[in-house]
XYZ file of N, CA and C in Angstrom:
699
model
N -113.745 -32.936 125.967
C -114.507 -32.111 125.017
C -113.604 -31.753 123.840
N -114.109 -31.911 122.658
C -113.301 -31.590 121.476
C -113.067 -30.097 121.375
N -111.946 -29.749 120.789
C -111.560 -28.337 120.726
C -112.467 -27.515 119.842
N -113.096 -28.124 118.833
C -113.922 -27.339 117.913
C -115.230 -26.881 118.558
N -115.619 -27.467 119.701
C -116.854 -27.058 120.368
C -116.658 -25.831 121.259
N -115.404 -25.574 121.661
C -115.165 -24.458 122.586
C -115.551 -23.092 122.007
N -115.222 -22.777 120.766
C -115.664 -21.485 120.205
C -117.172 -21.346 120.161
N -117.869 -22.453 119.880
C -119.331 -22.404 119.840
C -119.887 -22.105 121.214
N -119.361 -22.766 122.238
C -119.812 -22.517 123.607
C -119.503 -21.085 124.032
N -118.363 -20.549 123.625
C -117.997 -19.172 123.980
C -118.974 -18.179 123.383
N -119.335 -18.431 122.124
C -120.293 -17.542 121.467
C -121.642 -17.610 122.159
N -122.089 -18.831 122.521
C -123.368 -18.988 123.217
C -123.355 -18.268 124.553
N -122.267 -18.419 125.306
C -122.161 -17.735 126.608
C -122.231 -16.219 126.446
N -121.549 -15.725 125.405
C -121.574 -14.280 125.152
C -122.981 -13.788 124.847
N -123.705 -14.558 124.012
C -125.060 -14.156 123.642
C -125.988 -14.196 124.856
N -125.827 -15.213 125.710
C -126.655 -15.297 126.911
C -126.400 -14.116 127.830
N -125.132 -13.764 127.996
C -124.799 -12.611 128.859
C -125.341 -11.321 128.279
N -125.257 -11.210 126.939
C -125.743 -9.991 126.296
C -127.240 -9.842 126.472
N -127.986 -10.947 126.281
C -129.432 -10.905 126.453
C -129.794 -10.606 127.896
N -129.059 -11.202 128.829
C -129.339 -10.964 130.255
C -129.099 -9.518 130.619
N -127.999 -8.935 130.098
C -127.696 -7.536 130.393
C -128.757 -6.618 129.820
N -129.193 -6.905 128.599
C -130.191 -6.061 127.935
C -131.521 -6.120 128.660
N -131.908 -7.299 129.123
C -133.196 -7.445 129.789
C -133.214 -6.786 131.149
N -132.035 -6.673 131.776
C -131.969 -6.077 133.113
C -131.764 -4.571 133.053
N -131.369 -4.070 131.901
C -131.096 -2.634 131.777
C -132.381 -1.833 131.946
N -132.291 -0.735 132.703
C -133.436 0.157 132.860
C -133.507 1.051 131.629
N -134.352 0.663 130.664
C -134.389 1.407 129.421
C -135.316 2.617 129.482
N -135.858 2.927 130.662
C -136.696 4.120 130.788
C -135.866 5.353 131.084
N -134.689 5.168 131.686
C -133.797 6.260 132.013
C -132.361 5.775 131.856
N -131.436 6.612 131.424
C -131.681 7.993 131.049
C -132.013 8.195 129.573
N -131.776 7.182 128.735
C -131.740 7.439 127.302
C -133.100 7.660 126.672
N -134.183 7.413 127.400
C -135.497 7.674 126.822
C -136.046 9.037 127.211
N -135.284 9.825 128.001
C -135.736 11.167 128.363
C -135.698 12.043 127.120
N -136.841 12.566 126.740
C -136.922 13.370 125.534
C -137.617 14.694 125.823
N -137.274 15.708 125.040
C -137.996 16.973 125.063
C -139.108 16.857 124.035
N -140.344 16.747 124.513
C -141.467 16.525 123.609
C -141.948 17.811 122.949
N -141.862 18.923 123.686
C -142.366 20.189 123.141
C -141.715 21.347 123.879
N -141.649 22.487 123.220
C -141.155 23.716 123.858
C -141.984 24.892 123.362
N -142.263 25.809 124.266
C -143.044 27.005 123.950
C -142.350 28.201 124.583
N -142.230 29.286 123.836
C -141.502 30.445 124.331
C -142.395 31.666 124.476
N -142.004 32.537 125.405
C -142.538 33.879 125.499
C -141.426 34.838 125.117
N -141.494 36.077 125.605
C -140.454 37.033 125.273
C -139.142 36.738 125.982
N -139.216 36.142 127.175
C -138.000 35.734 127.890
C -138.209 34.410 128.625
N -139.286 33.688 128.308
C -139.595 32.451 129.008
C -139.556 31.251 128.068
N -139.268 30.095 128.662
C -139.250 28.832 127.940
C -140.008 27.792 128.759
N -141.057 27.216 128.177
C -141.805 26.137 128.811
C -141.505 24.846 128.069
N -141.007 23.853 128.808
C -140.561 22.604 128.205
C -141.395 21.450 128.749
N -141.806 20.551 127.861
C -142.498 19.327 128.258
C -141.589 18.136 127.975
N -141.329 17.351 129.016
C -140.456 16.191 128.905
C -141.278 14.908 128.787
N -140.605 13.834 128.389
C -141.271 12.545 128.256
C -141.390 11.821 129.589
N -140.698 12.328 130.625
C -140.720 11.705 131.945
C -141.244 12.707 132.974
N -141.862 12.202 134.029
C -142.340 13.069 135.097
C -141.167 13.610 135.900
N -141.215 14.898 136.193
C -140.147 15.547 136.953
C -140.347 15.269 138.440
N -139.313 14.745 139.076
C -139.353 14.546 140.522
C -138.998 15.837 141.251
N -137.963 16.529 140.753
C -137.496 17.755 141.409
C -136.585 18.510 140.464
N -136.568 19.830 140.612
C -135.589 20.676 139.928
C -134.860 21.485 140.984
N -133.544 21.368 141.006
C -132.711 22.095 141.956
C -131.837 23.061 141.176
N -131.986 24.335 141.471
C -131.201 25.327 140.756
C -129.835 25.496 141.419
N -128.768 25.726 140.619
C -128.853 25.891 139.169
C -128.580 24.591 138.414
N -129.475 24.244 137.497
C -129.159 23.266 136.475
C -129.246 21.794 136.799
N -129.987 21.387 137.845
C -130.141 19.959 138.115
C -131.617 19.589 138.035
N -131.909 18.545 137.263
C -133.279 18.065 137.139
C -133.289 16.578 137.473
N -134.307 16.151 138.225
C -134.405 14.763 138.667
C -135.606 14.103 138.030
N -135.372 12.978 137.348
C -136.426 12.120 136.826
C -136.343 10.801 137.596
N -137.445 10.378 138.202
C -137.365 9.194 139.045
C -136.474 9.498 140.233
N -135.424 8.692 140.412
C -134.467 8.941 141.502
C -133.105 9.331 140.956
N -133.029 9.646 139.666
C -131.745 9.948 139.032
C -131.641 11.425 138.673
N -130.476 12.010 138.959
C -130.227 13.415 138.668
C -129.566 13.585 137.305
N -129.932 14.667 136.631
C -129.336 15.020 135.350
C -129.086 16.522 135.338
N -128.184 16.950 134.494
C -127.924 18.361 134.307
C -128.743 18.871 133.118
N -129.153 20.136 133.201
C -129.804 20.751 132.048
C -129.214 22.129 131.833
N -129.259 22.591 130.608
C -128.720 23.913 130.283
C -129.410 24.447 129.034
N -129.564 25.769 129.006
C -130.079 26.457 127.828
C -128.897 27.141 127.162
N -128.739 26.913 125.858
C -127.582 27.440 125.142
C -128.018 28.213 123.909
N -127.209 29.213 123.547
C -127.477 29.951 122.318
C -126.871 29.203 121.132
N -126.940 29.802 119.962
C -126.478 29.130 118.748
C -124.983 28.854 118.765
N -124.224 29.591 119.593
C -122.783 29.379 119.715
C -122.423 28.467 120.876
N -123.437 27.803 121.433
C -123.282 26.877 122.553
C -122.806 27.567 123.828
N -123.147 28.843 123.960
C -122.890 29.566 125.200
C -124.091 29.388 126.120
N -123.838 28.950 127.348
C -124.939 28.732 128.281
C -125.492 30.072 128.768
N -126.797 30.180 128.853
C -127.440 31.394 129.355
C -128.023 31.102 130.735
N -128.014 32.111 131.588
C -128.484 31.947 132.960
C -130.006 32.006 133.003
N -130.610 31.036 133.655
C -132.066 30.999 133.735
C -132.512 30.862 135.186
N -133.711 31.389 135.451
C -134.387 31.171 136.718
C -135.543 30.217 136.497
N -135.935 29.533 137.553
C -137.050 28.587 137.467
C -138.324 29.285 137.930
N -139.275 29.434 137.028
C -140.557 30.042 137.388
C -141.451 29.026 138.097
N -141.597 27.828 137.507
C -142.455 26.806 138.099
C -142.270 25.491 137.360
N -142.703 24.395 138.009
C -142.743 23.109 137.325
C -143.814 22.231 137.959
N -144.350 21.316 137.164
C -145.327 20.347 137.653
C -145.398 19.209 136.655
N -145.602 17.993 137.160
C -145.668 16.806 136.307
C -144.438 16.750 135.392
N -144.638 16.837 134.093
C -143.518 16.724 133.157
C -143.176 18.050 132.495
N -143.689 19.157 133.018
C -143.508 20.467 132.390
C -142.798 21.437 133.327
N -141.868 22.213 132.777
C -141.140 23.223 133.552
C -141.058 24.514 132.754
N -141.145 25.649 133.457
C -141.038 26.957 132.818
C -139.854 27.713 133.406
N -138.967 28.154 132.534
C -137.771 28.893 132.914
C -137.840 30.309 132.341
N -137.102 31.232 132.971
C -137.004 32.591 132.467
C -135.534 32.947 132.333
N -135.165 33.537 131.189
C -133.787 33.975 130.974
C -133.586 35.303 131.700
N -132.540 35.395 132.497
C -132.288 36.589 133.297
C -131.052 37.328 132.781
N -131.144 38.652 132.801
C -129.997 39.477 132.469
C -129.699 39.631 130.990
N -130.657 39.311 130.118
C -130.427 39.431 128.677
C -131.377 40.454 128.071
N -130.874 41.236 127.136
C -131.688 42.216 126.430
C -132.401 41.542 125.260
N -133.268 42.298 124.598
C -133.965 41.776 123.426
C -132.972 41.341 122.356
N -131.941 42.153 122.120
C -130.942 41.810 121.115
C -130.209 40.522 121.483
N -129.932 40.338 122.764
C -129.207 39.144 123.207
C -130.078 37.890 123.184
N -131.394 38.078 123.136
C -132.304 36.945 123.071
C -132.722 36.625 121.634
N -132.139 37.323 120.678
C -132.424 37.023 119.274
C -131.655 35.785 118.843
N -132.170 35.080 117.847
C -131.490 33.893 117.349
C -132.091 32.617 117.901
N -131.422 31.512 117.615
C -131.919 30.195 118.016
C -131.237 29.711 119.290
N -132.000 28.984 120.091
C -131.506 28.417 121.343
C -131.906 26.949 121.413
N -131.253 26.205 122.298
C -131.619 24.815 122.558
C -131.531 24.542 124.053
N -132.247 23.526 124.503
C -132.121 23.023 125.868
C -131.556 21.616 125.798
N -130.528 21.354 126.611
C -129.882 20.051 126.615
C -130.022 19.387 127.978
N -130.069 18.056 127.974
C -130.045 17.256 129.196
C -128.799 16.392 129.138
N -128.037 16.365 130.232
C -126.790 15.611 130.262
C -126.707 14.795 131.550
N -125.834 13.815 131.544
C -125.609 13.018 132.741
C -125.014 13.899 133.833
N -125.317 13.566 135.074
C -124.871 14.372 136.218
C -123.544 13.830 136.724
N -122.475 14.265 136.088
C -121.136 13.809 136.457
C -120.129 14.874 136.082
N -118.871 14.658 136.500
C -117.843 15.664 136.251
C -117.617 15.903 134.762
N -117.730 14.845 133.973
C -117.590 14.968 132.518
C -118.928 14.585 131.898
N -119.913 15.492 131.931
C -121.279 15.135 131.512
C -121.368 14.766 130.045
N -122.283 13.845 129.764
C -122.559 13.426 128.390
C -123.982 13.854 128.041
N -124.136 14.607 126.963
C -125.457 15.064 126.539
C -126.252 13.869 126.019
N -127.447 13.655 126.601
C -128.275 12.527 126.181
C -129.530 12.979 125.438
N -129.819 14.271 125.481
C -130.978 14.796 124.756
C -130.783 16.275 124.478
N -131.156 16.686 123.304
C -131.097 18.102 122.936
C -132.396 18.454 122.220
N -133.014 19.542 122.651
C -134.287 19.940 122.048
C -134.079 20.443 120.629
N -135.161 20.550 119.885
C -135.110 21.272 118.615
C -134.799 22.741 118.906
N -134.293 23.438 117.930
C -134.013 24.864 118.118
C -135.313 25.633 118.336
N -135.248 26.625 119.197
C -136.405 27.488 119.439
C -135.943 28.930 119.499
N -136.869 29.841 119.285
C -136.580 31.274 119.324
C -137.565 31.950 120.266
N -137.112 32.978 120.955
C -137.987 33.743 121.842
C -138.813 34.731 121.021
N -139.979 35.064 121.550
C -140.863 35.984 120.851
C -140.321 37.409 120.903
N -140.702 38.206 119.939
C -140.288 39.606 119.897
C -140.885 40.367 121.074
N -140.113 41.318 121.600
C -140.584 42.119 122.724
C -141.727 43.031 122.283
N -142.678 43.242 123.180
C -143.764 44.196 122.938
C -144.232 44.737 124.272
N -144.859 45.909 124.243
C -145.302 46.545 125.474
C -144.390 47.694 125.864
N -144.689 48.346 126.957
C -143.885 49.469 127.437
C -142.572 48.975 128.021
N -141.482 49.652 127.671
C -140.152 49.271 128.150
C -139.704 50.217 129.254
N -139.262 49.645 130.359
C -138.809 50.428 131.506
C -137.380 50.044 131.877
N -136.750 50.906 132.628
C -135.421 50.651 133.178
C -135.532 50.479 134.685
N -134.945 49.414 135.218
C -134.893 49.246 136.676
C -133.547 49.725 137.180
N -133.561 50.368 138.329
C -132.333 50.921 138.913
C -132.299 50.570 140.390
N -131.104 50.593 140.952
C -130.975 50.368 142.388
C -130.225 51.508 143.054
N -130.353 52.731 142.498
C -129.753 53.894 143.129
C -130.313 54.025 144.538
N -129.448 53.855 145.505
C -129.905 53.862 146.893
C -130.743 52.651 147.215
N -130.704 51.645 146.358
C -131.586 50.502 146.532
C -130.920 49.273 147.084
N -129.985 49.452 148.009
C -129.365 48.307 148.644
C -130.420 47.496 149.384
N -130.068 46.254 149.688
C -130.969 45.438 150.478
C -131.287 46.181 151.776
N -132.554 46.421 152.016
C -132.940 47.130 153.228
C -132.771 46.239 154.456
N -132.920 44.957 154.256
C -132.628 43.964 155.284
C -132.574 42.624 154.573
N -132.466 41.534 155.316
C -132.320 40.223 154.680
C -133.562 39.824 153.897
N -134.682 40.514 154.144
C -135.938 40.092 153.527
C -136.503 41.090 152.539
N -135.732 42.093 152.130
C -136.319 43.079 151.242
C -135.299 43.830 150.409
N -135.786 44.496 149.365
C -134.931 45.285 148.494
C -135.746 46.451 147.945
N -135.064 47.578 147.694
C -135.701 48.728 147.075
C -135.465 48.687 145.573
N -136.527 48.885 144.807
C -136.447 48.845 143.347
C -136.988 50.155 142.792
N -136.276 50.714 141.808
C -136.696 51.946 141.162
C -136.949 51.667 139.694
N -138.091 52.102 139.188
C -138.463 51.853 137.800
C -138.656 53.201 137.105
N -137.946 53.385 135.975
C -138.001 54.638 135.233
C -138.376 54.368 133.779
N -138.786 55.407 133.050
C -138.936 55.226 131.601
C -137.626 54.717 131.017
N -137.685 54.029 129.900
C -136.499 53.405 129.327
C -135.351 54.399 129.211
N -134.231 54.067 129.824
C -133.056 54.931 129.799
C -133.045 55.996 130.869
N -134.112 56.113 131.645
C -134.187 57.161 132.660
C -133.488 56.777 133.953
N -133.237 57.782 134.787
C -132.652 57.565 136.119
C -132.877 58.785 136.982
N -132.678 58.625 138.265
C -132.941 59.707 139.220
C -131.984 60.880 139.047
N -130.735 60.598 138.660
C -129.750 61.668 138.535
C -130.105 62.658 137.436
N -130.920 62.232 136.472
C -131.375 63.142 135.411
C -132.683 63.819 135.772
N -133.142 63.578 136.985
C -134.381 64.191 137.427
C -135.630 63.471 136.981
N -135.487 62.259 136.466
C -136.657 61.504 136.016
C -137.449 60.980 137.204
N -138.757 61.088 137.111
C -139.621 60.539 138.152
C -139.817 59.050 137.912
N -139.833 58.279 138.989
C -139.987 56.844 138.813
C -141.429 56.502 138.459
N -141.607 55.379 137.790
C -142.922 54.905 137.372
C -143.720 54.470 138.589
N -144.938 54.973 138.706
C -145.799 54.600 139.827
C -146.925 53.684 139.339
N -147.653 53.120 140.279
C -148.817 52.316 139.946
C -148.539 50.836 139.749
N -147.305 50.384 140.033
C -146.998 48.962 139.912
C -147.297 48.255 141.236
N -147.409 46.937 141.183
C -147.623 46.154 142.401
C -146.848 44.856 142.297
N -147.046 43.955 143.244
C -146.234 42.739 143.315
C -146.415 41.824 142.109
N -147.524 41.954 141.383
C -147.735 41.088 140.222
C -146.775 41.426 139.083
N -146.162 42.611 139.123
C -145.223 43.016 138.087
C -143.821 42.451 138.323
N -143.531 42.015 139.530
C -142.163 41.646 139.894
C -142.057 40.161 140.236
N -140.920 39.581 139.872
C -140.557 38.223 140.268
C -139.130 38.264 140.780
N -138.850 37.516 141.851
C -137.518 37.529 142.456
C -136.895 36.137 142.408
N -135.559 36.120 142.229
C -134.796 34.873 142.206
C -133.503 35.083 142.974
N -132.967 34.004 143.564
C -131.651 34.137 144.173
C -130.585 33.972 143.101
N -129.330 34.018 143.496
C -128.242 34.007 142.509
C -128.054 32.649 141.847
N -128.775 31.626 142.307
C -128.759 30.328 141.639
C -129.918 30.166 140.656
N -130.855 31.120 140.683
C -132.020 31.019 139.818
C -133.226 30.407 140.497
N -133.140 30.201 141.825
C -134.298 29.706 142.571
C -135.242 30.861 142.860
N -136.520 30.637 142.643
C -137.506 31.704 142.851
C -137.676 32.011 144.329
N -137.736 33.317 144.645
C -137.969 33.778 146.006
C -139.383 34.350 146.065
N -140.262 33.784 146.860
C -141.632 34.315 146.935
C -141.649 35.753 147.432
N -142.469 36.582 146.803
C -142.625 37.979 147.206
C -143.852 38.096 148.099
N -143.640 38.656 149.285
C -144.740 38.809 150.228
C -145.530 40.081 149.963
N -144.812 41.163 149.614
C -145.503 42.430 149.378
C -144.624 43.353 148.551
N -145.262 44.335 147.931
C -144.564 45.359 147.164
C -145.212 46.694 147.513
N -144.504 47.502 148.295
C -145.079 48.744 148.818
C -144.462 49.950 148.121
N -145.259 50.747 147.397
C -144.716 51.951 146.758
C -144.507 53.054 147.782
N -143.529 53.910 147.513
C -143.274 55.074 148.355
C -142.750 56.180 147.464
N -142.389 57.298 148.051
C -141.872 58.417 147.265
C -140.507 58.095 146.667
N -139.853 57.053 147.153
C -138.511 56.739 146.693
C -138.427 55.423 145.922
N -139.571 54.840 145.556
C -139.525 53.601 144.788
C -140.442 52.535 145.359
N -140.084 51.278 145.129
C -140.877 50.153 145.610
C -140.041 49.325 146.582
N -140.591 49.095 147.752
C -139.916 48.212 148.692
C -140.542 46.828 148.560
N -139.759 45.908 148.040
C -140.226 44.540 147.843
C -139.763 43.686 149.016
N -140.703 43.063 149.697
C -140.392 42.180 150.807
C -140.598 40.739 150.385
N -139.680 39.880 150.803
C -139.742 38.472 150.458
C -140.419 37.663 151.553
N -140.971 36.523 151.153
C -141.637 35.647 152.110
C -140.648 34.819 152.912
N -139.391 34.830 152.503
C -138.367 34.076 153.216
C -137.065 34.844 153.149
N -136.149 34.529 154.066
C -134.861 35.194 154.102
C -134.089 34.865 152.828
N -133.704 35.896 152.079
C -133.000 35.655 150.821
C -131.622 35.059 151.062
N -130.978 35.440 152.166
C -129.696 34.874 152.578
C -128.723 34.741 151.402
N -128.569 35.803 150.655
C -127.701 35.747 149.485
C -127.035 37.103 149.284
N -125.978 37.126 148.495
C -125.265 38.370 148.239
C -126.168 39.365 147.533
N -126.988 38.889 146.666
C -127.906 39.739 145.932
C -129.079 38.932 145.433
N -130.020 39.596 144.817
C -131.180 38.912 144.254
C -131.417 39.432 142.840
N -132.007 38.581 142.019
C -132.461 39.000 140.708
C -133.910 39.456 140.818
N -134.196 40.606 140.221
C -135.572 41.081 140.125
C -135.949 41.155 138.652
N -137.070 40.534 138.318
C -137.589 40.573 136.953
C -138.870 41.399 136.954
N -138.945 42.333 136.022
C -140.127 43.179 135.856
C -140.831 42.763 134.575
N -142.093 42.391 134.684
C -142.835 41.970 133.500
C -144.331 41.937 133.823
N -145.124 42.330 132.855
C -146.574 42.180 132.957
C -147.100 41.835 131.565
N -147.796 40.711 131.468
C -148.281 40.234 130.176
C -149.143 41.291 129.485
N -148.868 41.517 128.192
C -149.614 42.473 127.357
C -149.478 43.914 127.827
N -148.504 44.186 128.688
C -148.366 45.539 129.217
C -146.908 45.998 129.273
N -146.054 45.195 129.900
C -144.663 45.616 130.147
C -143.701 44.624 129.534
N -142.717 45.143 128.796
C -141.652 44.327 128.245
C -140.761 43.806 129.365
N -140.317 42.545 129.322
C -139.504 42.005 130.420
C -138.162 42.704 130.561
N -137.751 42.898 131.810
C -136.437 43.426 132.145
C -136.003 42.757 133.429
N -134.713 42.524 133.591
C -134.227 41.885 134.811
C -132.827 42.367 135.131
N -132.507 42.421 136.430
C -131.180 42.808 136.863
C -130.990 42.369 138.313
N -129.735 42.363 138.757
C -129.439 41.970 140.129
C -129.470 43.189 141.041
N -129.868 42.971 142.276
C -129.886 43.999 143.316
C -129.179 43.432 144.542
N -128.390 44.177 145.291
C -127.956 45.542 144.935
C -126.877 45.489 143.887
């Protein structure tokens, strides 16, 4: 074979390998995962993805198909904020920011998706979004004497904003389980079985053993109560 034909054959082999690699590549994941839409509440974020969600494992793992990816919500300074998972179905997921005040939720935020590895690579970032302004009655939650009563329950005290028992403030009455949402320390939602008021507050019982050092309790009622959240005990 003449020497001048070898470079031509090398180029042809390279092109064949390149075409073969491209045709075999799974171009549906991960690089086609996109954030199609986002909608916010006062402390909630609902995201619609371009792929169907197989599973979300808190904290911060989302599965599309059979592949795991990391996700995170960040503020304008790229500081990650802690979120709990309210619910998900099909290609939509709703998260709630825990432990942040109205002032701390001001500004722009983004949600990112990254590869699930020790040195993750961001493959998608949402457009910037902002949370809605707080409205409704604002309350303070306290855990004075509110240690976990057992593995399945916690005592919660709700006072007017800034109030507490040591100042002689009476706790807010008339609430029920629809006002409260519980999460473990990873942000996984804990089902609430019941919320029983008493002279000393609300005893919230969970549908499953919380088996954790503490739990997050979120207080919120649409068109009525401004969101508040804190860890107990």
